[in-house]
Amino acid sequence: MASVPWAAAAACTLETKSRQPSSSLATLKDKNHTVSYQRSGSKLIQLNGNSEPVRSLGFQEALSVLTEGPKVQTSSYVSLLQECVNRKSLSNAEIIHAHIVKTGSHQDFFVMTFLVNVYGKCGNMEEAQKVFDNLPRINVVSWTSLISGYVQNSQPELAIHVFLDMLEAGNYPTNVTLGTALTACSSLESIRLGKQIHAYVVKYQTEDDTSVGNSLCSLYSTCGSLNSAIKAFNRIREKNVMSWTTVIGACGENGEAVQGLRFFSKMLSEGIQPNEFTLTSISSVCGTMLSLRVGAQVHSLGIKLGYASNLRVRNSIMYLYLKCGLVDEAQKLFDGMSHVNLVTWNAMIAGHAQMMDLAKDDLSAHNGGTEALSIFSKLNSSGMKPDLYTFSSILTICSRLVALEQGEQIHALTLKTGFLSDVVVGTALVNMYKKCGRIERASRVFVEMSTRTLISWTSMITGFANHSLSHQALQLFEDMLLAGVRPNQVTFVGALAACSNAGMVYEALGYFEMMQKEYKIKPVMDHYMCLIDMFVRLGCIEEAFDFIKKMDFEPNEVIWSVFIAGCRRHGNMELGFYAAEQLLKLKPKDRESYAMLLDIFVSAGRWEDVAVVNNLMREEKLSDTDDWSWIRIKDKVYSFKPNDGLHPQSAEIFKVLDELVEKAKGFGYKQQESFELTDEESASVYHSEKLAIAFGLLNTPIVSPILVIKSTTMCRDCHNFIKIITSLTAREIIVRDSKRLHKFVNGHCTCRDFGVSF
């Protein structure tokens, strides 16, 4: 969109040119003579009486001359004020303003209107409003200057109020004014208000104006209406590079990356040269598509156009490479930067976080997260201060890694840097603590938040539910409704999960009905899963099966797994066998699916079928599992696989396990015999999480909790064994497996023994 200040200055100059000299000429008068100054870059050129250059003055020297007291012609303040804008120097603008008042020039409309712009650009809207209120008269340029200032200073509500005041005063907005008002609507994400201004645009037939069209395209994109954004773009008569950049970004932001790529191709074919913002937008589009081939071409084009050293472009290309898994290429770009900014660091951290989501296995994901923590440490050492985006990204990574110690350190840093009060950071902290098993810390952070969003409420509700604190979860849900916050799909998943954990059938069905009738939310798989889990826990297998049959879509593997576990627990083998067959159809080459089928055959004593399943597993080469576990101690990660004898402390680990098994037998523990295909007779004793826990017992303080991540689902034998370990050692043990978080304390687990399937 066109910049208001130069438009305002141009309009004012046209209006007053019959009585004012050029705004680039500064004339100072003292008692004996007149001296003029003309701005050239950041310098002022002193002119003689014939307007010939005499000497060059720096900005501060010119200010000194000004403050010595000579009378200044009113139009001549513009050069000095523009330099204040260029330098973002509010203090110097205030000095010049004081001189304007002192010399009586504050009655000049041109200078004072320009001063509204200056204060807006320098971030002092309170003073801009005061100057505006005291203008000798007001025209559309004055109104536009004030509206623009509020938009630029992230006060869109006030910008809209000023715009409405302007209309009520009988002033007609220019295209620049309309574009600025539409930008305010975008900031507010108010499509309703934006459409009202759009109607005004249509009435006065200015839809084809470039500035207005760009703003309309941006508005509709921000509000999620891509079709309307593209229509606004198509109506623009003379499309500039900003027009193309806006529509490309609109496609990327609204899930139509391929269409964004088509617009970019068309832009190039029409001879429009992309700028740094275009290249950044199209790089983001390529990242969404994970299109490394096109992204590399964009990188080459950027170099050809002279943007090789442009920080904005390099940051976007680096992030693209990280998302596509090219860590080495991204690192080369990072290392080759002579200058980096916080966006660069944030891109590296966020890129590694993205790699965790796209990793081919849990081990790769864990390594990506660990590298992100290392980058964050380097950022702190660089002397640059993280912002809320940095904290949000790194806390999310701590959540994924169950890196409690690092999360606590980052919590302290948010307090030190003043970002703890930000709702995004606060919500990320709540999420981190709950996923690291510290629900009481999560609750404390939530209570101390001055502002809460729907995401904050939902995160805390689901946290209570996942820790089997059902009454706290439901009470918080009711508090949220009283606060006037409208729940979404995920919020209801938390409420239903809380009901499931507590066996509250009446309440669960009530929330299920409320969700559909009162909030018009259509049930999804997770809602049905909570209800099925509830009936399974209560032993109501037939009712659970009825719910499965009533679903509008085919059940997924999670639902069948929960149902199979319930059938086995409550002895309904017939439905259990049926469910196991359905699970194998969904995941025919999955080891855990076969393990559940094997488990139910063993429970029924069907030994011939056990042999058949083992043969099938052998044919499918499913005997070797991807079972890995990790434990983090003092910033170092230790990984274990089943029966891992290569670790330097293997002998000590096995000794501790053997001793614990013998002690556990005194508490009624009976080692479950494994019928899975394995190369070891006692594989269940040495599953990866047992080794990691034993290592933690050997190498952490006695008061510290032990936090372990496991790549697969925990088996029943390990689950029972860990419960007893917590009683024997008085240690708290937290295991995050592939399905949920298990928090073991004093012989109990937060899943209440329903979090294991075989």
XYZ file of C-alpha atoms in Angstrom, residues 97-736:
640
model
C 8.099 20.880 17.782
C 9.042 23.056 20.766
C 10.796 25.486 18.402
C 7.716 25.583 16.169
C 5.550 26.551 19.162
C 8.142 29.025 20.449
C 8.291 30.909 17.138
C 4.526 30.910 16.648
C 4.610 28.612 13.610
C 2.171 26.149 15.184
C -0.689 27.908 13.424
C 0.673 26.740 10.062
C -1.551 23.929 8.780
C 1.067 22.378 6.481
C 3.781 21.995 9.140
C 1.424 20.775 11.859
C -0.179 18.173 9.585
C 3.280 16.918 8.701
C 4.061 16.807 12.426
C 1.099 14.409 12.965
C 2.835 12.083 10.491
C 6.183 12.470 12.217
C 4.835 11.568 15.660
C 3.013 8.597 14.201
C 6.162 7.365 12.466
C 8.195 7.858 15.655
C 5.687 5.902 17.769
C 4.107 8.634 19.901
C 0.396 8.543 19.025
C -0.606 10.428 22.145
C 1.309 13.485 20.908
C 0.109 12.915 17.334
C -3.489 13.046 18.583
C -2.811 16.252 20.536
C -1.317 17.950 17.469
C -4.260 16.775 15.363
C -6.804 18.079 17.902
C -5.181 21.535 17.787
C -4.937 21.882 14.008
C -6.361 25.186 12.784
C -8.427 23.217 10.290
C -8.711 19.569 9.208
C -8.814 18.032 5.736
C -8.630 14.482 4.396
C -4.821 14.539 4.524
C -4.926 15.287 8.255
C -7.421 12.497 8.874
C -5.392 10.040 6.805
C -2.192 10.935 8.654
C -3.800 10.173 12.019
C -5.454 6.937 10.816
C -2.145 5.765 9.337
C -0.328 6.523 12.582
C -2.700 4.360 14.608
C -2.398 1.500 12.106
C 1.407 1.681 12.116
C 1.448 1.663 15.926
C -0.750 -1.462 16.235
C -3.864 0.401 17.381
C -6.328 -0.581 14.656
C -9.425 -0.028 16.831
C -8.541 3.640 17.253
C -7.756 3.896 13.537
C -11.284 2.722 12.718
C -12.783 5.164 15.240
C -10.918 8.034 13.572
C -12.059 6.816 10.137
C -15.699 6.834 11.281
C -15.237 10.290 12.832
C -13.931 11.497 9.489
C -17.011 10.213 7.649
C -19.328 11.756 10.233
C -17.511 15.076 9.788
C -18.433 14.992 6.105
C -14.947 14.373 4.708
C -14.584 12.030 1.741
C -11.716 9.511 2.013
C -9.082 9.208 -0.691
C -7.893 5.860 -2.016
C -4.977 6.073 0.406
C -7.392 6.602 3.309
C -9.517 3.616 2.262
C -6.473 1.394 1.896
C -5.270 2.379 5.368
C -8.708 1.726 6.901
C -8.801 -1.707 5.233
C -5.383 -2.459 6.686
C -6.828 -1.681 10.127
C -9.638 -4.175 9.436
C -7.015 -6.781 8.520
C -5.228 -6.204 11.819
C -8.541 -6.680 13.633
C -9.377 -9.703 11.419
C -12.821 -8.113 11.063
C -14.290 -9.226 7.750
C -17.649 -7.683 8.697
C -16.201 -4.200 9.050
C -13.964 -4.758 6.033
C -16.969 -5.623 3.869
C -18.676 -2.381 4.932
C -15.661 -0.377 3.755
C -15.546 -2.543 0.620
C -19.137 -1.493 -0.081
C -18.016 2.139 0.158
C -15.205 1.340 -2.291
C -17.670 -0.222 -4.745
C -20.024 2.776 -4.421
C -17.297 5.197 -5.457
C -15.872 2.801 -8.099
C -12.305 2.577 -6.777
C -11.937 -1.238 -6.657
C -9.495 -1.116 -9.540
C -7.125 1.230 -7.691
C -3.825 -0.500 -6.917
C -3.582 0.632 -3.302
C -7.204 -0.207 -2.511
C -7.084 -3.533 -4.360
C -3.925 -4.616 -2.544
C -5.515 -3.798 0.814
C -8.719 -5.679 -0.065
C -6.713 -8.719 -1.150
C -4.770 -8.657 2.118
C -7.952 -8.217 4.186
C -9.770 -11.186 2.690
C -6.653 -13.338 2.920
C -6.218 -12.521 6.611
C -9.877 -13.366 7.248
C -9.573 -16.727 5.454
C -11.581 -15.853 2.335
C -9.141 -16.732 -0.427
C -11.687 -16.568 -3.258
C -12.595 -12.994 -2.329
C -8.883 -12.131 -2.063
C -8.235 -13.427 -5.589
C -11.266 -11.545 -6.936
C -9.945 -8.329 -5.379
C -6.565 -8.999 -6.998
C -8.122 -9.633 -10.413
C -10.007 -6.309 -10.288
C -6.795 -4.267 -9.904
C -6.226 -2.322 -13.132
C -2.466 -1.807 -12.788
C -0.953 -4.604 -10.715
C 2.407 -3.813 -9.139
C 4.867 -6.132 -7.422
C 3.032 -5.578 -4.123
C -0.207 -6.832 -5.741
C 1.426 -10.074 -6.886
C 3.236 -10.552 -3.590
C -0.025 -10.122 -1.663
C -1.949 -12.708 -3.693
C 0.938 -15.209 -3.573
C 1.080 -14.825 0.199
C -2.708 -15.171 0.386
C -2.567 -18.538 -1.347
C 0.211 -19.764 0.911
C -1.550 -18.647 4.093
C -4.845 -20.261 3.079
C -3.625 -23.734 2.147
C -3.445 -23.266 -1.629
C 0.304 -23.375 -2.133
C 0.072 -24.759 -5.680
C -2.128 -21.845 -6.724
C 0.375 -19.446 -5.181
C 3.079 -21.034 -7.304
C 0.938 -20.505 -10.421
C 0.531 -16.812 -9.597
C 4.305 -16.500 -9.176
C 4.885 -18.130 -12.555
C 2.348 -15.796 -14.182
C 3.961 -12.789 -12.535
C 7.339 -13.691 -14.045
C 5.773 -14.299 -17.469
C 4.284 -10.768 -17.377
C 7.716 -9.302 -16.775
C 7.171 -8.227 -13.160
C 10.425 -8.517 -11.237
C 9.977 -9.948 -7.725
C 11.321 -8.068 -4.736
C 12.596 -9.430 -1.436
C 9.054 -9.779 -0.048
C 7.920 -11.746 -3.107
C 10.873 -14.112 -2.795
C 10.136 -14.570 0.900
C 6.471 -15.377 0.186
C 7.218 -17.871 -2.579
C 9.890 -19.539 -0.414
C 7.215 -20.029 2.251
C 4.902 -21.527 -0.380
C 7.649 -23.972 -1.415
C 8.158 -24.855 2.242
C 4.466 -25.645 2.631
C 4.646 -27.912 -0.426
C 8.011 -29.336 0.691
C 9.058 -28.624 -2.894
C 12.826 -28.573 -2.744
C 13.189 -28.464 -6.538
C 11.182 -25.257 -6.942
C 12.684 -23.808 -3.757
C 16.197 -24.273 -5.146
C 15.140 -22.451 -8.335
C 13.767 -19.584 -6.234
C 17.096 -19.488 -4.394
C 18.941 -19.238 -7.726
C 16.589 -16.502 -8.927
C 17.203 -14.533 -5.743
C 20.948 -14.697 -6.319
C 20.497 -13.618 -9.958
C 18.406 -10.622 -8.903
C 21.010 -9.497 -6.390
C 19.401 -10.764 -3.192
C 22.168 -13.235 -2.307
C 23.124 -11.267 0.790
C 19.601 -10.057 1.626
C 18.923 -11.231 5.165
C 15.169 -11.597 4.726
C 15.583 -13.788 1.637
C 18.396 -15.873 3.142
C 16.324 -16.502 6.275
C 13.364 -17.748 4.250
C 15.529 -20.013 2.049
C 17.305 -21.380 5.115
C 13.962 -22.209 6.745
C 12.828 -23.890 3.516
C 15.916 -26.113 3.451
C 15.374 -27.101 7.074
C 11.739 -28.013 6.436
C 12.847 -30.168 3.504
C 15.461 -31.907 5.652
C 18.554 -30.323 4.095
C 20.225 -29.527 7.392
C 23.703 -29.168 5.892
C 22.530 -26.678 3.241
C 20.702 -24.628 5.861
C 23.765 -24.675 8.095
C 25.948 -23.473 5.197
C 23.641 -20.511 4.656
C 23.655 -19.770 8.374
C 27.439 -20.001 8.659
C 27.900 -17.841 5.545
C 25.912 -14.914 6.920
C 28.082 -11.963 7.861
C 25.174 -10.591 9.839
C 22.303 -12.472 11.482
C 19.247 -11.141 13.235
C 16.773 -12.689 15.637
C 14.639 -13.847 12.714
C 17.615 -15.934 11.547
C 17.931 -17.649 14.912
C 14.178 -18.153 15.137
C 14.126 -19.686 11.657
C 16.844 -22.176 12.641
C 15.016 -23.145 15.842
C 11.576 -23.334 14.208
C 13.058 -25.249 11.274
C 14.434 -27.954 13.548
C 11.057 -28.066 15.311
C 9.428 -28.678 11.912
C 11.947 -31.437 11.240
C 10.727 -33.198 14.380
C 7.253 -33.396 12.839
C 8.561 -34.616 9.489
C 11.201 -37.023 10.826
C 11.072 -40.597 9.532
C 11.361 -42.039 13.042
C 11.367 -40.983 16.687
C 15.151 -41.166 16.955
C 15.586 -38.637 14.126
C 12.895 -36.418 15.663
C 14.657 -36.508 19.008
C 17.986 -35.595 17.428
C 16.350 -32.648 15.639
C 14.910 -31.363 18.907
C 18.240 -31.727 20.671
C 19.933 -29.689 17.939
C 17.291 -26.960 18.352
C 18.123 -26.742 22.068
C 21.791 -26.389 21.147
C 20.983 -23.541 18.732
C 18.960 -21.788 21.437
C 21.956 -22.048 23.759
C 24.166 -20.438 21.076
C 21.597 -17.657 20.633
C 21.820 -16.839 24.343
C 25.612 -16.835 24.157
C 25.533 -14.429 21.190
C 24.177 -11.639 23.372
C 21.008 -11.323 21.302
C 17.782 -11.467 23.310
C 15.075 -13.996 22.387
C 11.537 -12.789 21.690
C 8.146 -14.387 22.267
C 8.433 -16.419 19.032
C 11.751 -17.840 20.175
C 10.329 -18.806 23.554
C 7.196 -20.294 22.034
C 9.208 -22.481 19.612
C 11.793 -23.667 22.122
C 9.194 -24.454 24.813
C 7.279 -26.526 22.266
C 10.477 -28.459 21.603
C 11.000 -28.984 25.350
C 7.459 -30.383 25.470
C 8.225 -32.865 22.711
C 11.509 -33.934 24.314
C 10.096 -34.028 27.873
C 13.093 -31.791 28.640
C 11.887 -30.545 32.024
C 15.221 -29.203 33.243
C 15.725 -27.128 30.090
C 12.098 -26.003 30.223
C 12.557 -24.747 33.770
C 15.657 -22.807 32.725
C 13.726 -21.199 29.873
C 10.892 -20.374 32.290
C 13.396 -18.466 34.429
C 14.669 -16.666 31.315
C 11.139 -15.567 30.331
C 10.765 -14.080 33.790
C 14.101 -12.274 33.509
C 13.381 -10.862 30.040
C 9.796 -9.826 30.792
C 8.112 -12.200 28.325
C 6.407 -14.303 30.994
C 3.405 -11.961 30.906
C 2.824 -12.629 27.191
C -0.141 -14.945 26.612
C 1.664 -16.929 23.875
C 4.653 -17.632 26.131
C 2.422 -18.368 29.119
C 0.397 -20.886 27.115
C 3.584 -22.543 25.837
C 4.793 -22.878 29.451
C 1.497 -24.476 30.509
C 1.835 -26.926 27.631
C 5.469 -27.706 28.453
C 4.863 -28.410 32.137
C 1.809 -30.590 31.553
C 3.636 -32.686 28.931
C 6.591 -33.086 31.276
C 4.289 -34.438 33.982
C 4.381 -31.291 36.129
C 0.664 -30.541 36.153
C 0.862 -28.563 39.404
C 3.445 -26.213 37.830
C 1.293 -25.907 34.718
C -1.680 -24.960 36.880
C 0.357 -22.335 38.714
C 1.481 -20.713 35.444
C -2.114 -20.754 34.175
C -3.482 -19.106 37.329
C -0.822 -16.377 37.144
C -1.624 -15.497 33.504
C -3.174 -12.015 33.284
C -4.770 -12.827 29.915
C -6.008 -16.191 28.682
C -7.005 -17.281 25.205
C -9.098 -20.276 24.181
C -5.842 -22.143 23.565
C -4.715 -21.409 27.147
C -7.969 -22.715 28.641
C -7.981 -25.776 26.384
C -4.358 -26.636 27.160
C -5.009 -26.569 30.904
C -8.271 -28.550 30.653
C -6.652 -31.304 28.566
C -3.674 -31.294 30.944
C -5.887 -31.996 33.952
C -7.748 -34.680 31.975
C -4.544 -36.442 30.869
C -3.347 -36.536 34.478
C -6.657 -38.114 35.586
C -7.622 -34.953 37.501
C -11.125 -35.117 36.098
C -12.947 -32.888 38.568
C -10.379 -30.087 38.158
C -10.680 -30.381 34.366
C -14.477 -30.157 34.381
C -14.517 -27.325 36.917
C -12.108 -25.374 34.719
C -14.306 -26.103 31.691
C -17.298 -24.602 33.514
C -15.179 -21.602 34.609
C -14.234 -21.044 30.972
C -17.905 -20.997 29.932
C -18.689 -18.500 32.711
C -15.840 -16.307 31.428
C -17.613 -16.164 28.064
C -15.012 -18.163 26.149
C -16.520 -20.358 23.451
C -15.101 -23.929 23.432
C -13.885 -25.586 20.240
C -13.478 -29.221 19.161
C -10.300 -29.744 21.170
C -11.797 -28.232 24.336
C -14.618 -30.766 24.221
C -12.088 -33.568 23.726
C -10.553 -32.488 27.062
C -13.935 -32.422 28.800
C -14.937 -35.835 27.421
C -11.533 -37.325 28.323
C -12.030 -36.099 31.894
C -15.432 -37.789 32.019
C -13.927 -40.970 30.572
C -11.185 -41.139 33.218
C -13.725 -40.701 36.029
C -16.432 -42.946 34.540
C -18.915 -40.038 34.462
C -21.318 -41.374 31.819
C -24.191 -38.948 32.413
C -21.900 -35.892 32.274
C -20.061 -37.192 29.190
C -23.258 -37.719 27.219
C -24.438 -34.281 28.345
C -21.282 -32.593 27.031
C -21.504 -34.631 23.831
C -25.032 -33.330 23.261
C -24.103 -29.754 24.270
C -21.250 -29.754 21.763
C -23.577 -30.617 18.883
C -26.769 -28.725 19.754
C -25.513 -25.615 21.534
C -22.162 -25.049 19.805
C -22.922 -26.722 16.437
C -19.688 -28.721 16.550
C -19.761 -31.933 14.574
C -18.165 -34.887 16.435
C -14.821 -36.107 15.129
C -12.872 -39.286 15.809
C -11.336 -38.037 19.081
C -14.760 -37.329 20.608
C -15.967 -40.855 19.858
C -12.700 -42.287 21.134
C -13.241 -40.648 24.543
C -16.759 -42.097 24.846
C -15.663 -45.553 23.686
C -12.764 -45.462 26.147
C -15.203 -44.535 28.927
C -17.518 -47.484 28.218
C -14.536 -49.844 27.896
C -13.169 -48.742 31.296
C -16.569 -49.441 32.859
C -16.748 -52.868 31.237
C -19.649 -51.867 28.981
C -18.159 -53.522 25.899
C -21.442 -53.852 23.994
C -22.233 -50.143 24.507
C -18.752 -49.237 23.290
C -19.257 -51.399 20.197
C -22.624 -49.712 19.530
C -20.885 -46.326 19.529
C -18.307 -47.633 17.060
C -21.108 -48.744 14.731
C -22.894 -45.359 15.032
C -19.875 -43.359 13.901
C -20.141 -41.518 10.568
C -16.666 -42.678 9.590
C -14.521 -45.787 9.823
C -12.789 -46.192 13.211
C -9.027 -45.689 13.265
C -6.331 -47.839 14.857
C -6.494 -45.941 18.169
C -10.173 -46.805 18.665
C -9.666 -50.464 17.763
C -6.634 -50.658 20.083
C -8.623 -49.239 23.016
C -11.506 -51.601 22.253
C -9.233 -54.670 22.012
C -7.609 -53.839 25.360
C -11.076 -53.564 26.924
C -12.228 -56.853 25.426
C -9.180 -58.622 26.806
C -9.549 -57.054 30.256
C -13.246 -57.933 30.522
C -13.097 -61.323 28.814
C -15.136 -60.576 25.669
C -12.893 -62.543 23.347
C -15.315 -62.794 20.459
C -15.497 -59.041 19.939
C -11.785 -58.826 20.733
C -10.919 -61.174 17.863
C -13.164 -59.198 15.508
C -11.560 -55.908 16.548
C -8.063 -57.387 16.132
C -8.906 -58.425 12.569
C -10.093 -54.883 11.815
C -6.879 -53.463 13.271
C -4.740 -55.721 11.090
C -6.646 -54.541 8.021
C -5.744 -50.963 8.908
C -2.107 -51.674 9.843
C -1.179 -55.006 8.233
C 2.579 -54.658 8.753
C 2.581 -53.103 12.193
C 4.331 -55.037 14.971
C 2.121 -53.618 17.713
C -1.040 -54.747 15.893
C 0.309 -58.300 15.790
C 1.394 -58.031 19.422
C -2.176 -57.156 20.468
C -3.578 -60.068 18.464
C -0.959 -62.373 19.992
C -1.843 -61.115 23.468
C -5.542 -61.828 23.077
C -4.845 -65.334 21.735
C -2.597 -66.031 24.727
C -5.316 -64.795 27.111
C -7.801 -67.188 25.484
C -5.317 -70.089 25.561
C -5.448 -70.512 21.790
C -1.894 -71.761 21.389
C -2.245 -72.905 17.786
C -3.260 -69.380 16.822
C -0.292 -68.048 18.819
C 2.001 -70.164 16.633
C 0.259 -68.948 13.464
C 0.690 -65.302 14.465
C 4.354 -65.865 15.287
C 4.869 -67.432 11.852
C 3.149 -64.458 10.218
C 5.405 -62.094 12.153
C 8.422 -64.065 11.008
C 7.261 -63.897 7.374
C 6.672 -60.167 7.632
C 10.037 -59.749 9.412
C 8.358 -58.029 12.353
C 10.347 -59.668 15.136
C 12.921 -56.877 15.328
C 11.232 -53.868 16.879
C 11.991 -50.172 16.640
C 11.857 -49.944 20.420
C 14.104 -47.128 21.619
C 14.067 -45.082 24.807
C 15.862 -41.853 25.723
C 16.734 -40.162 28.965
C 18.243 -36.679 29.306
C 20.675 -35.962 32.159
C 22.482 -32.605 32.456
C 21.966 -31.568 28.811
C 23.160 -34.932 27.520
C 20.867 -37.534 25.919
C 21.374 -41.280 26.452
C 19.542 -43.768 24.227
C 18.786 -47.446 24.788
C 17.412 -50.311 22.744
C 16.157 -53.677 24.059
C 18.874 -55.805 25.684
C 21.391 -53.062 24.998
C 24.740 -54.441 26.107
C 26.869 -51.792 24.397
C 26.372 -49.026 26.940
C 29.451 -48.336 29.128
C 27.364 -48.959 32.264
C 25.585 -52.064 30.946
C 26.828 -54.331 33.708
C 25.631 -51.943 36.427
C 22.294 -51.428 34.652
C 21.563 -55.147 34.378
C 22.595 -55.669 37.986
C 20.178 -52.966 39.173
C 17.381 -54.481 37.073
C 17.994 -57.969 38.434
C 17.926 -56.663 41.994
C 14.712 -54.731 41.363
C 13.024 -57.762 39.791
C 13.823 -59.849 42.877
C 12.516 -57.135 45.208
C 9.411 -56.631 43.057
C 8.483 -60.276 43.462
C 7.974 -59.569 47.143
C 5.263 -57.066 46.102
C 3.445 -59.646 44.015
C 5.169 -58.935 40.743
C 5.244 -61.861 38.380
C 7.244 -61.432 35.240
C 4.979 -61.826 32.224
C 6.159 -64.504 29.834
C 6.723 -63.181 26.334
C 5.370 -65.115 23.373
C 6.623 -62.646 20.807
C 9.329 -63.631 18.394
C 12.639 -62.594 19.903
C 16.273 -63.576 20.003
C 16.343 -63.356 23.795
C 14.523 -65.574 26.271
C 13.899 -62.786 28.757
C 13.373 -59.852 26.448
C 10.634 -58.281 28.566
C 13.068 -57.759 31.456
C 15.293 -55.655 29.253
C 12.843 -53.566 27.219
C 14.383 -50.201 26.412
C 12.454 -48.145 28.997
C 13.606 -50.486 31.806
C 17.217 -49.927 30.833
C 16.725 -46.147 30.643
C 15.038 -46.087 34.053
C 17.791 -48.182 35.631
C 20.368 -45.801 34.143
C 18.428 -42.874 35.601
C 18.371 -44.485 39.048
C 22.149 -44.836 38.868
C 22.933 -41.332 37.629
C 20.410 -38.835 39.018
C 19.886 -37.419 42.529
C 17.527 -39.430 44.680
C 14.986 -36.591 44.816
C 14.866 -36.035 41.044
C 12.093 -37.456 38.876
C 13.134 -39.782 36.050
C 11.820 -38.768 32.624
C 11.988 -41.220 29.729
C 10.735 -41.094 26.139
C 9.828 -44.389 24.462
C 9.327 -44.753 20.704
C 6.679 -47.513 20.915
C 3.777 -48.356 23.204
C 4.672 -49.629 26.655
C 3.776 -53.269 27.316
C 1.770 -54.426 30.330
C 4.740 -56.151 31.963
C 6.902 -53.003 31.906
C 3.972 -50.926 33.128
C 3.400 -53.200 36.124
C 7.108 -53.351 36.875
C 7.560 -49.553 36.824
C 4.636 -49.081 39.210
C 6.380 -51.313 41.735
C 9.746 -49.565 41.191
C 8.197 -46.270 42.311
C 7.139 -47.921 45.561
C 10.535 -49.562 46.065
C 12.623 -46.462 45.338
C 10.223 -43.640 46.309
C 11.075 -42.079 42.943
C 8.657 -40.435 40.536
C 8.984 -41.888 37.026
C 7.488 -40.345 33.887
C 7.415 -42.277 30.618
C 6.105 -40.745 27.395
